[in-house]
XYZ file of C-alpha atoms in Angstrom:
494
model
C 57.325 -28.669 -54.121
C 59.234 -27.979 -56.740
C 61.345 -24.510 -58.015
C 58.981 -24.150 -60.713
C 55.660 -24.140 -58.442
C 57.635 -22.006 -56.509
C 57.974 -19.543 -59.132
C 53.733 -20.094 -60.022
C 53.026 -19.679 -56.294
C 55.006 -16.178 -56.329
C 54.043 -14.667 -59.873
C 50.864 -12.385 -59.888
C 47.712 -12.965 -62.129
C 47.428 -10.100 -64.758
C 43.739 -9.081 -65.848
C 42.895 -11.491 -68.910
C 44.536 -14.548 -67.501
C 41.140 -16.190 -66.343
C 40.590 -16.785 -70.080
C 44.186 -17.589 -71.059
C 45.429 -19.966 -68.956
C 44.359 -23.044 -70.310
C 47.277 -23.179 -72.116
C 50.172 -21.312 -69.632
C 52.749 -23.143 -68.317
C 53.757 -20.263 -65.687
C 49.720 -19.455 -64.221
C 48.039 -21.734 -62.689
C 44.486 -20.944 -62.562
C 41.186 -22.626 -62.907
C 40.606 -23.340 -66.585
C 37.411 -22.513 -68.771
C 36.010 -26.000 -69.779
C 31.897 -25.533 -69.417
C 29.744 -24.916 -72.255
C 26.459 -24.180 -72.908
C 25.749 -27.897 -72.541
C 27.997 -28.240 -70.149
C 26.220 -25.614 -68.191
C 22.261 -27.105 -69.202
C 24.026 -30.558 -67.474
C 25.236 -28.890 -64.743
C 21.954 -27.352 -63.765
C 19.480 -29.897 -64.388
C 21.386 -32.988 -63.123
C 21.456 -30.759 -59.947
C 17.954 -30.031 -60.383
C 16.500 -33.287 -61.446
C 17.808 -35.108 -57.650
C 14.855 -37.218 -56.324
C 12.210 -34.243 -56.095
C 10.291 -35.408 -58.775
C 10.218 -39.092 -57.488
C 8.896 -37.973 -54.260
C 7.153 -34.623 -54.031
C 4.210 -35.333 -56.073
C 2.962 -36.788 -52.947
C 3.564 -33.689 -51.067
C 1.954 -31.717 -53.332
C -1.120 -33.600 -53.824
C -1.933 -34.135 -50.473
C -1.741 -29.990 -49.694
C -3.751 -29.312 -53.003
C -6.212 -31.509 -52.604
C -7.059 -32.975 -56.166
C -5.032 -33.649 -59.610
C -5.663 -29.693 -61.224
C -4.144 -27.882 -58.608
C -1.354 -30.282 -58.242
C -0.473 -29.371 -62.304
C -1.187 -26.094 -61.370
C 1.605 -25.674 -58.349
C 3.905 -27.747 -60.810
C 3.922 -24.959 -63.561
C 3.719 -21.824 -60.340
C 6.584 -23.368 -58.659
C 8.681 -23.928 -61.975
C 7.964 -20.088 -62.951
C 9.368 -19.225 -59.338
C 12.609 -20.860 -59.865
C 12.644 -18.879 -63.359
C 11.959 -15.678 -61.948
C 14.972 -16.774 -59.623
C 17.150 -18.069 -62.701
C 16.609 -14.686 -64.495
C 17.921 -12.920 -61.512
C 20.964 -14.812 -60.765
C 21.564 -14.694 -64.496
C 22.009 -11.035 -64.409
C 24.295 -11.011 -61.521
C 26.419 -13.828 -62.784
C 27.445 -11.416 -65.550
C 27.698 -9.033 -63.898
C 29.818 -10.077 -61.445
C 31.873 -12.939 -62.956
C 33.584 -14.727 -60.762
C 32.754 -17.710 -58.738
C 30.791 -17.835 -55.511
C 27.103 -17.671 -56.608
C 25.007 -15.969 -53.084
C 28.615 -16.035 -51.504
C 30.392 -13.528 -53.967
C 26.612 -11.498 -54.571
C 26.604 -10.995 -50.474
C 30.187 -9.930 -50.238
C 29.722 -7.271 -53.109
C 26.322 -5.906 -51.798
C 25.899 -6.853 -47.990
C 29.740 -7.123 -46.600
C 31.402 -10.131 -45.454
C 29.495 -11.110 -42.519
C 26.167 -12.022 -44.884
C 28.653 -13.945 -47.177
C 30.378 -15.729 -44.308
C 26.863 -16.871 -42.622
C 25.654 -18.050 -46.095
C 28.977 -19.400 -46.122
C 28.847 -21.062 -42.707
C 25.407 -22.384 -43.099
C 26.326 -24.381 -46.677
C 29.029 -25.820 -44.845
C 27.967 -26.800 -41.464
C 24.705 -28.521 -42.688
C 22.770 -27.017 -46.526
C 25.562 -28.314 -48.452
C 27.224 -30.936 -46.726
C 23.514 -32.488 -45.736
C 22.120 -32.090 -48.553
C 25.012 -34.477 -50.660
C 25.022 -36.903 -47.091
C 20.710 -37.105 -47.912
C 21.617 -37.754 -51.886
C 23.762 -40.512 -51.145
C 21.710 -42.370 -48.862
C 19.082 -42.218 -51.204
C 21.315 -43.253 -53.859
C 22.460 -46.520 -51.960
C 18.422 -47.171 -50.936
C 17.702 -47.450 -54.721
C 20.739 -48.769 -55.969
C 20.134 -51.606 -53.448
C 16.683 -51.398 -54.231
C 17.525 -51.847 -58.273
C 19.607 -55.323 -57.714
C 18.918 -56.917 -54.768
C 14.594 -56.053 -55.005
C 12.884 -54.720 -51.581
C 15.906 -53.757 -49.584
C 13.574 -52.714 -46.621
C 15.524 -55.112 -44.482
C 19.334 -54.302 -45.567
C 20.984 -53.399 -42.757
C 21.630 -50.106 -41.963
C 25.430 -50.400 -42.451
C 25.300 -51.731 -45.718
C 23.671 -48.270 -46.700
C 25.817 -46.357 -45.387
C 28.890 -48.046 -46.839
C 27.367 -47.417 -50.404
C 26.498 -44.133 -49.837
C 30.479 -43.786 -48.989
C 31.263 -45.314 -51.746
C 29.471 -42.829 -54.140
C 30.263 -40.329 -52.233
C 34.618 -41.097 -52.515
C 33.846 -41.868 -56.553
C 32.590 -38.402 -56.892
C 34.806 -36.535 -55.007
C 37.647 -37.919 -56.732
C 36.579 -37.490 -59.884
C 35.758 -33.952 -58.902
C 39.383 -33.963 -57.460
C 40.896 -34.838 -60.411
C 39.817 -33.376 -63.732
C 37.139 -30.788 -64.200
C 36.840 -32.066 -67.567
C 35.820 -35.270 -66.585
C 33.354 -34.188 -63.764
C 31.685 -31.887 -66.600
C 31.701 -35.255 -68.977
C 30.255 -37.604 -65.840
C 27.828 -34.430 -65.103
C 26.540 -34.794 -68.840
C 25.853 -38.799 -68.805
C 24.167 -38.617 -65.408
C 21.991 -36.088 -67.075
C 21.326 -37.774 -69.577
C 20.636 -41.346 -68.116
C 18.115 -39.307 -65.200
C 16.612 -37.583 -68.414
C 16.070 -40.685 -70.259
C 14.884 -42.311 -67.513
C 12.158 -39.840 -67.138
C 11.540 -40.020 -70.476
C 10.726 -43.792 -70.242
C 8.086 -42.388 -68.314
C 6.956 -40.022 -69.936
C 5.867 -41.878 -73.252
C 4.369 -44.796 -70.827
C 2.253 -42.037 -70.052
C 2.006 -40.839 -73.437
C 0.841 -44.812 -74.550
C -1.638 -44.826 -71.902
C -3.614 -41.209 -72.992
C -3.730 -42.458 -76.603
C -5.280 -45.754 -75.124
C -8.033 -43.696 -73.375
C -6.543 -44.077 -69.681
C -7.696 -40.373 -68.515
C -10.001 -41.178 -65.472
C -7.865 -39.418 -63.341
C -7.213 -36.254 -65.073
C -11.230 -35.835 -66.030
C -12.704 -33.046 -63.989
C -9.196 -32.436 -62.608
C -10.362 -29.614 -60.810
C -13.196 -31.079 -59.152
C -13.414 -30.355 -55.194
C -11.007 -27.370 -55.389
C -13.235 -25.156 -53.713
C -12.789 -27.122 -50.919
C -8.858 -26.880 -50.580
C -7.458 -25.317 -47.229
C -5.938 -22.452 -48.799
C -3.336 -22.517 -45.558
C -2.006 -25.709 -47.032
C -0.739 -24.411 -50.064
C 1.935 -22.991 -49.327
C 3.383 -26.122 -48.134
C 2.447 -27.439 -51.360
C 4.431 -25.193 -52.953
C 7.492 -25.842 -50.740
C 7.271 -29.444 -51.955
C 7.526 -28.026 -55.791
C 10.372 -25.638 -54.803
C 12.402 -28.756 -52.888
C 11.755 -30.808 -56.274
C 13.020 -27.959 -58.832
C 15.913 -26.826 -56.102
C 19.406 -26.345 -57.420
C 19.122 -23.552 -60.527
C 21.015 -21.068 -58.465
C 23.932 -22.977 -58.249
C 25.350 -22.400 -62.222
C 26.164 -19.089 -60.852
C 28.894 -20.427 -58.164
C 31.038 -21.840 -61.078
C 31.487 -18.924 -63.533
C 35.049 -18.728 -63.792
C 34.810 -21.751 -65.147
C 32.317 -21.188 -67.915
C 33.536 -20.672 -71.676
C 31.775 -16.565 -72.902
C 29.830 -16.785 -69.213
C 28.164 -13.155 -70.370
C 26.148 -15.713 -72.994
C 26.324 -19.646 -71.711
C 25.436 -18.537 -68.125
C 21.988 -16.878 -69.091
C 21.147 -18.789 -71.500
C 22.505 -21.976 -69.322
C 20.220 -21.624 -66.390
C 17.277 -20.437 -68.276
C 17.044 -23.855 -70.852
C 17.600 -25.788 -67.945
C 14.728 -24.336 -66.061
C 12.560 -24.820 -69.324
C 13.706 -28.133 -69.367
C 12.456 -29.237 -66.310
C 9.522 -27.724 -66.004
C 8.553 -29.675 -68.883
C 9.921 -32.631 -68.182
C 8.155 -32.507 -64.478
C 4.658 -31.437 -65.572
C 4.737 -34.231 -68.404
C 6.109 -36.478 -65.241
C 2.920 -36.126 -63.304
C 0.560 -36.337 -66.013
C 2.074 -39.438 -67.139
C 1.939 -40.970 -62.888
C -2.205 -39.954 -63.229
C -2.657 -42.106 -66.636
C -2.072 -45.329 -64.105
C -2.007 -44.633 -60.475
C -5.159 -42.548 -58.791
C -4.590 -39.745 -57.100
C -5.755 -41.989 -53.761
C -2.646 -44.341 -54.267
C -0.063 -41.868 -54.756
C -0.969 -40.255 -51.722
C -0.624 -43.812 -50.341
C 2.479 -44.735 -52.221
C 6.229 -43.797 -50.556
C 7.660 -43.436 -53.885
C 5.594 -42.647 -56.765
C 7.401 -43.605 -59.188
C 8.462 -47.055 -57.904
C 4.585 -47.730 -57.735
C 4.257 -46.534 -61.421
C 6.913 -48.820 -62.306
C 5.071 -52.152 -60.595
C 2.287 -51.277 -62.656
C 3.654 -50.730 -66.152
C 7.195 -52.593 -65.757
C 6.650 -55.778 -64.653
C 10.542 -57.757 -64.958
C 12.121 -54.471 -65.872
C 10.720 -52.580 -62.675
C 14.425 -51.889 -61.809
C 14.727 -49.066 -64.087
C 12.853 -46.958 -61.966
C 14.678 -47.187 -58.704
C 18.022 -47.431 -61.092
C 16.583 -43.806 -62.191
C 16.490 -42.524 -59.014
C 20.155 -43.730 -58.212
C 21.583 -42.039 -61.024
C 19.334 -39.002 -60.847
C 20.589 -38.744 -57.115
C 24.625 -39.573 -58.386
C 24.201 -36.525 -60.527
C 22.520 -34.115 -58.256
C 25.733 -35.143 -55.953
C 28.554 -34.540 -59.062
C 26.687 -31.251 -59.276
C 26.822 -29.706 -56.154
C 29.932 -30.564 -55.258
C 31.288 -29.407 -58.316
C 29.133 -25.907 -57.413
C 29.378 -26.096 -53.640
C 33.795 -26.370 -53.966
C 33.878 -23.401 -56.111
C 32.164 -21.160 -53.145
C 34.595 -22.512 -50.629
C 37.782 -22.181 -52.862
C 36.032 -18.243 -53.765
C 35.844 -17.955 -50.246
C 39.277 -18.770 -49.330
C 40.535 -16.487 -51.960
C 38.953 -13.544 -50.042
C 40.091 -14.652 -46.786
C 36.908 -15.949 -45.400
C 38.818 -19.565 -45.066
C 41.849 -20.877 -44.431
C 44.477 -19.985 -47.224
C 45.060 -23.686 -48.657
C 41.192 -23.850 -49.674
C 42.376 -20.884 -52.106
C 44.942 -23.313 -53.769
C 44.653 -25.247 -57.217
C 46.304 -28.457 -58.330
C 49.530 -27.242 -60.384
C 48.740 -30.004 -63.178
C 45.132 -31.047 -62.674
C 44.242 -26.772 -62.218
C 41.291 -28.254 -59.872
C 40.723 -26.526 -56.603
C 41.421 -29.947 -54.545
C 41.373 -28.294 -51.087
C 38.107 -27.092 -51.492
C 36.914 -29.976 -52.970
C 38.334 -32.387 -49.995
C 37.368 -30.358 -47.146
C 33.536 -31.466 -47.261
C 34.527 -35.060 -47.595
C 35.241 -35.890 -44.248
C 32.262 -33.909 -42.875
C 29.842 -35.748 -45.475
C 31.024 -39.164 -44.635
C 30.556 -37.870 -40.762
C 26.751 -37.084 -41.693
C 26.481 -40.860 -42.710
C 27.036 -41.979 -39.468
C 23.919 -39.483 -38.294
C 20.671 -40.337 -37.920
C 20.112 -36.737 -37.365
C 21.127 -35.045 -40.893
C 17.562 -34.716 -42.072
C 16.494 -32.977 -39.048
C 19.469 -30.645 -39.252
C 19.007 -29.682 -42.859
C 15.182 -29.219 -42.111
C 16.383 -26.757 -39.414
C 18.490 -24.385 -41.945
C 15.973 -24.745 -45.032
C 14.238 -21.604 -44.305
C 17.672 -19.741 -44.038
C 18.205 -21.547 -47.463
C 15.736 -19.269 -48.708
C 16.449 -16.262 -46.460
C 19.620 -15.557 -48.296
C 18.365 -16.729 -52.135
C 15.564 -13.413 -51.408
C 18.449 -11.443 -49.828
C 20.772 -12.345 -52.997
C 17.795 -11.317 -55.351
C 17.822 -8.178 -53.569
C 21.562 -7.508 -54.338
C 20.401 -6.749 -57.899
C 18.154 -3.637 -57.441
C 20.645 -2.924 -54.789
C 23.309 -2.570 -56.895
C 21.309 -0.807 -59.670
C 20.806 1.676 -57.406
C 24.729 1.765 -56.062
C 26.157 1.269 -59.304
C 24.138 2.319 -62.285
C 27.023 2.176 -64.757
C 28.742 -0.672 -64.389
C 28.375 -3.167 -67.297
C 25.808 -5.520 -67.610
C 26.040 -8.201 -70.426
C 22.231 -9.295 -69.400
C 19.541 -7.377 -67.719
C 16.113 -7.948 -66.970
C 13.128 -5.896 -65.813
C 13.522 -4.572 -61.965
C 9.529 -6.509 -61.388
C 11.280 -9.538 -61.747
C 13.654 -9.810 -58.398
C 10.704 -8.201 -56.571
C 8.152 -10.733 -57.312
C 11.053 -13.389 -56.577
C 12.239 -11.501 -53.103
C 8.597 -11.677 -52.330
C 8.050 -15.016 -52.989
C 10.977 -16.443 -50.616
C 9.674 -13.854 -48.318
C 6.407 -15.679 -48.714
C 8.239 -19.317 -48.317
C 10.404 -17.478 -45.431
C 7.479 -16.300 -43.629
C 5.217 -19.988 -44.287
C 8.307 -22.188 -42.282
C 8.240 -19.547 -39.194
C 4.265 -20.275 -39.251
C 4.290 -23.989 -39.847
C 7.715 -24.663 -37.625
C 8.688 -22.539 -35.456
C 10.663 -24.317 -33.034
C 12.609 -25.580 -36.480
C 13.442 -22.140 -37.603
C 14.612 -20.968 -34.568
C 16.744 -23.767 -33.825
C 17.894 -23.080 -37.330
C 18.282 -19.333 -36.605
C 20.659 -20.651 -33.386
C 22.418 -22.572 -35.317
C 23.345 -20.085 -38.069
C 24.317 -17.285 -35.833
C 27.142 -19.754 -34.030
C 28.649 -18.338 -37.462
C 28.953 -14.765 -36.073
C 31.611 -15.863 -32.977
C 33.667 -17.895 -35.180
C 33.639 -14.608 -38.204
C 35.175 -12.108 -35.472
C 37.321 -14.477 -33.847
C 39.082 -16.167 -37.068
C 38.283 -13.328 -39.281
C 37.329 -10.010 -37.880
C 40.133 -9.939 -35.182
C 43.616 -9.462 -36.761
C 45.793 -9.264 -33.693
C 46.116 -12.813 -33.209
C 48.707 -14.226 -31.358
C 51.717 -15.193 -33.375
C 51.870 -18.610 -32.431
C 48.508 -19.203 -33.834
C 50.167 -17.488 -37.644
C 53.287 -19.750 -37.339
C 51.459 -22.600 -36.831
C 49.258 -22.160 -39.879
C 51.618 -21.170 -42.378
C 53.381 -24.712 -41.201
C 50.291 -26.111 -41.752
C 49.741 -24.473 -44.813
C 53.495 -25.152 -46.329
C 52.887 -28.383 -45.615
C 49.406 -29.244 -47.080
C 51.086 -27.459 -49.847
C 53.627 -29.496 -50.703
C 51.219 -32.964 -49.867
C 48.859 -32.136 -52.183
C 50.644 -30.027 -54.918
C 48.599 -26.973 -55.173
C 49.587 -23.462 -55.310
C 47.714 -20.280 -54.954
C 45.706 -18.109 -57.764
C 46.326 -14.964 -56.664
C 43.336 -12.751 -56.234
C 42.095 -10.831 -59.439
C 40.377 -7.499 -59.587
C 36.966 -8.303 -62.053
C-alpha cells in the first residue's frame, strides 16, 4: 500500500466530512451520489423483483374471487407505506447507514443488531439474491431459447453465476455506475409492466370486463383464516421499501430525498401493481390464473403471440434489478456493521480510488454462489421469513422508543405515533399467522437464528482472546489490505 494510503488509513474523520469528501484527496469515505431518483430506482427496482409475476396466484387462491384480490393489493401496499413512513423518520433521524441494523444498535443494544445481522447474512440476504438469480437465468433462458423446462439444471445455475459476478462487480467498482444500472433496470421492469398495463387498458375500452363484473361475488364465502396468507403473498410481492434506509450515507440532503424517496416509490408501485392485476383479469379468468405458474407468461401467450418473449425478458430484468438493489443495500449494513465492530475490521474498509466498500460487497459473493449449488435455499429462506418480519415490527418500535428516550433530539421528518403502532401490529399479525400456519418452519427458523447468540459472545462479547488469535487477524487484515486497496473510514459520531 502505498505512503499516502498510509497517511488516509491513520488521519481521523472530522464531523462534516460525510458530505465533503467527494472531492478530498486526504479522506477517504463513501461519497454522496443518490438522488431523489436515484433513491425512487433504488427502491422500486428492489421492490418490483418477481412478486408481481407470481403472487397474484397466491392471493387469489386465499381470497377467493377477483374483489378481494384488488382489495389485499391496495391493504398490503398501505402496509408497506405505513412501514415506509416509519423508516423514513428514523432514517433522518439517525443518518447513517445500516437500515434495522443501525435502528437496533441505537434502541435495543448490539445483540438485536447482530441477530438481524446474522440472519441477513446466513440466509434473508444471501438467499434471497441466490432465489433472484435463479429466477433470472429460468426466464432469461426462457426469453431465447422458448420452454426451457428441460435445460439442465447446470446450465441454470451457471447463468445465475453469471449475473450474479456482473453485479457484484459493478457494485465493486463504482457506486455511480450501480446507481446508473439501478435506474435502467428500473426502468426496463417499469416499462415492461407498462406494456401490460395498456394491453389491459386496450382490452377494457374493447368491452373485455367479464371477469371484473360482480367482482365481489361469493365473498361471503371466503375462509377468513386464509387471508392472512393472502396477505403474506402481497407483502412478499411489495418486499424491499425498507431497504433505502441501509444506504443513507450515501444519499445527497437524506433529511429530504430519503422521505420523499421511499414514499414515491411505494406510490409507485402500488399503482403500478393494482393496474397489473386489473389488466391480467381483462384476458385470463380468475380459474386460469389460479391454474397458470406464471401469470404473466400466460398473459403474454394470449396477447403476444411472436413477441411473447418480452414477458419472461421482464421478469429477467425485473429480477437483475431487485439483485443490483439489495446488494447495493445489503453491503452497506455489513460495511456499517464492521465499522462498529460487529465484523471483522476489513469489511469496515473502502476502496482508496473507487471510495466503494469492496469488502463488504465481496464477502456475500462466495456464500451466494454456494446457495446455487443448494437445492435447499428456498426452504432455508422460508425458515427465517417470519424473523424477517420479527425485527421490521421490532425496528418500528425503535421509533416510539426513542421518542420516549430522547424527546429532543432532531428530527428532519416526523409522523404521527398511530402510524408505527398500526405497522408493529401488523407484522405482529404476519408474525403471529407463520407460527399458526408453520410451526415446525418457524422454529427451525428460531434455531437457526439463535446459533447467532454463541458466535456474538465468543467473537464479540468476549475481549480476552488469546493473542494468537489478534496477531493472526491483523496479518490477515494487513494483508487483505494491501490486496485489495482499501483503507478504513474511521468511525464518526452523527
Amino acid at each position: 500500500m502505498d505512503e499516502k494510503a498510509v497517511k488516509i488509513c491513520k488521519k481521523p474523520i472530522e464531523d462534516g466530512d460525510a458530505s465533503s469528501s467527494a472531492g478530498s484527496s486526504d479522506v477517504v469515505v463513501l461519497r454522496r451520489e443518490i438522488g431523489l431518483w436515484g433513491c425512487v430506482s433504488i427502491c422500486v427496482g428492489i421492490m418490483i423483483g418477481s412478486g408481481i409475476f407470481i403472487s397474484p396466484k397466491g392471493i387469489l387462491q386465499n381470497t377467493g374471487t377477483v374483489g378481494m384480490a384488488l382489495v389485499v393489493w391496495v391493504a398490503t401496499g398501505v402496509m408497506s407505506g405505513l412501514g415506509a413512513l416509519c423508516f423514513a423518520e428514523l432514517g433522518t433521524t439517525f443518518a447513517k447507514s445500516g437500515g434495522e441494523y443501525a435502528f437496533l444498535l441505537e434502541a435495543f443494544g448490539p445483540l438485536a443488531a447482530f441477530l438481524r445481522l446474522w440472519a441477513n447474512i446466513i440466509a434473508i440476504g444471501t438467499g434471497t439474491i441466490a432465489v433472484l438469480a435463479i429466477t433470472f437465468a429460468h426466464y432469461t433462458l426462457a426469453a431465447f431459447f422458448g420452454d426451457c423446462q428441460d435445460v439442465p439444471t447446470n446450465a441454470v445455475r451457471l447463468v445465475a453465476a453469471m449475473i450474479i459476478f456482473v453485479i457484484f462487480y459493478i457494485n465493486s467498482v463504482s457506486v455511480t455506475w450501480t446507481t446508473r444500472v439501478q435506474v435502467f433496470l428500473t426502468i426496463a421492469k417499469v416499462i415492461g409492466l407498462a406494456i401490460i398495463i395498456f394491453t389491459g387498458i386496450v382490452m377494457l375500452f374493447k368491452g373485455e370486463t367479464e371477469h371484473l363484473q360482480n367482482a365481489f361475488e361469493g365473498s361471503e364465502n371466503t375462509d377468513p383464516t386464509l387471508i392472512p396468507l393472502a396477505f403474506y403473498s402481497g407483502l412478499f410481492a411489495y418486499a424491499g421499501w425498507q431497504m433505502l434506509a441501509q444506504v443513507t450515507e450515501e444519499i445527497q440532503n437524506p433529511s429530504r430525498n430519503l422521505p420523499l424517496g421511499v414514499l414515491l416509490s411505494v406510490g409507485i408501485v402500488m399503482v403500478v401493481y393494482v393496474m397489473t392485476n386489473i389488466a391480467y383479469f381483462t384476458v385470463v379468468s380468475p380459474q386460469e390464473l389460479l391454474a397458470s405458474k406464471a401469470v404473466a407468461v400466460t398473459f403474454g401467450e394470449r396477447m403476444y403471440g411472436p413477441m411473447l418473449f418480452i414477458i419472461p425478458l421482464a421478469v429477467a430484468l425485473s429480477c437483475a434489478g431487485s439483485i443490483n438493489g439489495s446488494l447495493l443495500s445489503d453491503s452497506r449494513t455489513t460495511f456499517a456493521a464492521a465499522r462498529e465492530g460487529h465484523l471483522p475490521r476489513i469489511l469496515a474498509m473502502i476502496h482508496i480510488h473507487k471510495r466503494t466498500p469492496m469488502p463488504a460487497v465481496l464477502l456475500m459473493l462466495p456464500i451466494c454462489l454456494v446457495m446455487l449449488t443448494s437445492d435447499n435455499v428456498y426452504s432455508l429462506i422460508n425458515y427465517l421469513s417470519f424473523a424477517k418480519w420479527l425485527f421490521l415490527g421490532l425496528s418500528a418500535a425503535v421509533l416510539p422508543y426513542m421518542r420516549w428516550k430522547k424527546p429532543d433530539i432532531p428530527r428532519p421528518f416526523k409522523v404521527s405515533l398511530i402510524i408505527p403502532i398500526l405497522f408493529i401490529l401488523s407484522c405482529l399479525y404476519v408474525v403471529g399467522v407463520s407460527l399458526y400456519s408453520a410451526p415446525l418452519d418457524c422454529g427451525i427458523g428460531l434455531g437457526i437464528l439463535l446459533t447467532g447468540v454463541p458466535v456474538y459472545y465468543l467473537c464479540i462479547w468476549w475481549d480476552n482472546k488469546p493473542e494468537w488469535v489478534d496477531v493472526y487477524m491483523d496479518k490477515l487484515t494487513l494483508f487483505l489490505q494491501k490486496l485489495m486497496l482499501v483503507v478504513v473510514q474511521e468511525k464518526k459520531t452523527y
